[in-house]
Amino acid sequence: MAVIIIETQGLTKVYGMGDIAVHALAGVDVLVEKGEFVAVMGPSGSGKSTLMNILGCLDRPTDGSYGLDGQDVSTLDKDQLAGVRNRKIGFVFQSYNLLPRLTAIKNVMLPMLYDGDNIRTDQEMRDRAAHVLDLVGLADRMEHLPTELSGGQQQRVAIARALVNNPATIFADEPTGNLDTRSSAEIMKVLRALHGRGATIVMVTHELDIAENAQRVIYLRDGKIISDRAHASHIVDLHNGDNGGEA
């Protein structure tokens, strides 16, 4: 029986009021099962970044419900959302967001240090961080600073950091946006391998070839889902003419 990790019903996000109100999301229903790899696409202003922010518990919807790993998180306050983010969510950002004065292994250890329920010793945290760095192919770069790593290596550190607390879901927001073609391919190889091990991944991208790595592609326009299918090939006609920018 499939386990539902993400379930939204009637998800709505409105910015502003009255005549200047902007409906960034207009009744979005999404189901993501445990172990799925889902890409989210859409033109600038489609609502994909707004959806990612809500799914990642960085923002709350104006209306509708959102269940994450069996918990209704749509009505939680900021402190409660912060706790959910640390326990159940791993983030991978376009700009890596690594602390420049910390080594790779210390950057990866940060989520454990911020987890109020963490009962690991310093050595156990270090061992866990070393393990996930090994998973992403950086066992030999653990003591390097971000400035001593390539862009692709920095993004792999960010992926390891996202994995370290065993999150229910990994959210990747344009994970290859700052990378060249070769590094992008390396990052997608890492994400595919993690998916092969059972990770649940939701990824925002504007690149069709990157979306092809996912099992499903959800396409948004004007705050609504207009397509939700397996494989990215059907997106070409929808995407033609769109600028593919941030939303």
PDB file of N, CA and C in Angstrom, residues 54 57-61 64-68 70-85 87-89:
ATOM      1  N   ILE A  54       5.665  26.701   0.332  1.00  0.00           N
ATOM      2  CA  ILE A  54       4.646  26.145   1.228  1.00  0.00           C
ATOM      3  C   ILE A  54       4.940  24.675   1.535  1.00  0.00           C
ATOM      4  N   CYS A  57       7.545  24.279   4.045  1.00  0.00           N
ATOM      5  CA  CYS A  57       7.217  24.881   5.344  1.00  0.00           C
ATOM      6  C   CYS A  57       7.963  26.196   5.585  1.00  0.00           C
ATOM      7  N   LEU A  58       8.273  26.910   4.499  1.00  0.00           N
ATOM      8  CA  LEU A  58       8.851  28.247   4.605  1.00  0.00           C
ATOM      9  C   LEU A  58       7.757  29.304   4.609  1.00  0.00           C
ATOM     10  N   ASP A  59       6.550  28.917   4.250  1.00  0.00           N
ATOM     11  CA  ASP A  59       5.414  29.841   4.196  1.00  0.00           C
ATOM     12  C   ASP A  59       4.150  29.033   4.470  1.00  0.00           C
ATOM     13  N   ARG A  60       3.068  29.750   4.774  1.00  0.00           N
ATOM     14  CA  ARG A  60       1.787  29.090   5.029  1.00  0.00           C
ATOM     15  C   ARG A  60       0.778  29.492   3.959  1.00  0.00           C
ATOM     16  N   PRO A  61      -0.142  28.596   3.630  1.00  0.00           N
ATOM     17  CA  PRO A  61      -1.155  28.941   2.627  1.00  0.00           C
ATOM     18  C   PRO A  61      -2.194  29.908   3.190  1.00  0.00           C
ATOM     19  N   GLY A  64      -6.791  26.256   2.291  1.00  0.00           N
ATOM     20  CA  GLY A  64      -6.488  24.894   1.899  1.00  0.00           C
ATOM     21  C   GLY A  64      -5.688  24.173   2.965  1.00  0.00           C
ATOM     22  N   SER A  65      -5.432  22.903   2.750  1.00  0.00           N
ATOM     23  CA  SER A  65      -4.727  22.082   3.739  1.00  0.00           C
ATOM     24  C   SER A  65      -3.473  21.480   3.137  1.00  0.00           C
ATOM     25  N   TYR A  66      -2.514  21.186   4.012  1.00  0.00           N
ATOM     26  CA  TYR A  66      -1.260  20.563   3.599  1.00  0.00           C
ATOM     27  C   TYR A  66      -0.834  19.553   4.654  1.00  0.00           C
ATOM     28  N   GLY A  67      -0.788  18.294   4.252  1.00  0.00           N
ATOM     29  CA  GLY A  67      -0.307  17.246   5.130  1.00  0.00           C
ATOM     30  C   GLY A  67       1.072  16.788   4.694  1.00  0.00           C
ATOM     31  N   LEU A  68       2.017  16.739   5.637  1.00  0.00           N
ATOM     32  CA  LEU A  68       3.381  16.290   5.361  1.00  0.00           C
ATOM     33  C   LEU A  68       3.704  15.120   6.278  1.00  0.00           C
ATOM     34  N   GLY A  70       2.013  12.652   7.226  1.00  0.00           N
ATOM     35  CA  GLY A  70       0.947  12.342   8.166  1.00  0.00           C
ATOM     36  C   GLY A  70       0.578  13.441   9.132  1.00  0.00           C
ATOM     37  N   GLN A  71       1.215  14.611   9.024  1.00  0.00           N
ATOM     38  CA  GLN A  71       0.933  15.724   9.940  1.00  0.00           C
ATOM     39  C   GLN A  71       0.372  16.905   9.167  1.00  0.00           C
ATOM     40  N   ASP A  72      -0.736  17.481   9.655  1.00  0.00           N
ATOM     41  CA  ASP A  72      -1.290  18.695   9.051  1.00  0.00           C
ATOM     42  C   ASP A  72      -0.426  19.878   9.480  1.00  0.00           C
ATOM     43  N   VAL A  73       0.314  20.439   8.530  1.00  0.00           N
ATOM     44  CA  VAL A  73       1.240  21.524   8.858  1.00  0.00           C
ATOM     45  C   VAL A  73       0.740  22.890   8.374  1.00  0.00           C
ATOM     46  N   SER A  74      -0.433  22.923   7.751  1.00  0.00           N
ATOM     47  CA  SER A  74      -0.909  24.159   7.128  1.00  0.00           C
ATOM     48  C   SER A  74      -1.303  25.232   8.135  1.00  0.00           C
ATOM     49  N   THR A  75      -1.547  24.846   9.387  1.00  0.00           N
ATOM     50  CA  THR A  75      -1.975  25.830  10.390  1.00  0.00           C
ATOM     51  C   THR A  75      -0.930  26.059  11.481  1.00  0.00           C
ATOM     52  N   LEU A  76       0.264  25.497  11.324  1.00  0.00           N
ATOM     53  CA  LEU A  76       1.290  25.641  12.344  1.00  0.00           C
ATOM     54  C   LEU A  76       1.867  27.061  12.357  1.00  0.00           C
ATOM     55  N   ASP A  77       2.326  27.511  13.521  1.00  0.00           N
ATOM     56  CA  ASP A  77       2.949  28.826  13.600  1.00  0.00           C
ATOM     57  C   ASP A  77       4.409  28.723  13.156  1.00  0.00           C
ATOM     58  N   LYS A  78       5.121  29.865  13.149  1.00  0.00           N
ATOM     59  CA  LYS A  78       6.481  29.903  12.608  1.00  0.00           C
ATOM     60  C   LYS A  78       7.439  28.988  13.364  1.00  0.00           C
ATOM     61  N   ASP A  79       7.337  28.976  14.692  1.00  0.00           N
ATOM     62  CA  ASP A  79       8.229  28.127  15.480  1.00  0.00           C
ATOM     63  C   ASP A  79       7.966  26.647  15.213  1.00  0.00           C
ATOM     64  N   GLN A  80       6.681  26.293  15.107  1.00  0.00           N
ATOM     65  CA  GLN A  80       6.332  24.899  14.834  1.00  0.00           C
ATOM     66  C   GLN A  80       6.797  24.482  13.436  1.00  0.00           C
ATOM     67  N   LEU A  81       6.652  25.399  12.463  1.00  0.00           N
ATOM     68  CA  LEU A  81       7.109  25.115  11.110  1.00  0.00           C
ATOM     69  C   LEU A  81       8.620  24.913  11.073  1.00  0.00           C
ATOM     70  N   ALA A  82       9.348  25.717  11.873  1.00  0.00           N
ATOM     71  CA  ALA A  82      10.806  25.572  11.935  1.00  0.00           C
ATOM     72  C   ALA A  82      11.182  24.181  12.432  1.00  0.00           C
ATOM     73  N   GLY A  83      10.444  23.681  13.419  1.00  0.00           N
ATOM     74  CA  GLY A  83      10.701  22.341  13.931  1.00  0.00           C
ATOM     75  C   GLY A  83      10.444  21.276  12.882  1.00  0.00           C
ATOM     76  N   VAL A  84       9.360  21.425  12.121  1.00  0.00           N
ATOM     77  CA  VAL A  84       9.042  20.468  11.056  1.00  0.00           C
ATOM     78  C   VAL A  84      10.126  20.499   9.981  1.00  0.00           C
ATOM     79  N   ARG A  85      10.563  21.706   9.610  1.00  0.00           N
ATOM     80  CA  ARG A  85      11.615  21.824   8.594  1.00  0.00           C
ATOM     81  C   ARG A  85      12.874  21.068   9.006  1.00  0.00           C
ATOM     82  N   ARG A  87      13.185  18.552  11.169  1.00  0.00           N
ATOM     83  CA  ARG A  87      13.021  17.117  11.384  1.00  0.00           C
ATOM     84  C   ARG A  87      12.645  16.357  10.119  1.00  0.00           C
ATOM     85  N   LYS A  88      11.823  16.983   9.255  1.00  0.00           N
ATOM     86  CA  LYS A  88      11.202  16.227   8.175  1.00  0.00           C
ATOM     87  C   LYS A  88      11.591  16.658   6.771  1.00  0.00           C
ATOM     88  N   ILE A  89      12.367  17.749   6.652  1.00  0.00           N
ATOM     89  CA  ILE A  89      12.637  18.313   5.336  1.00  0.00           C
ATOM     90  C   ILE A  89      14.128  18.526   5.153  1.00  0.00           C
TER      91      ILE A  89
END
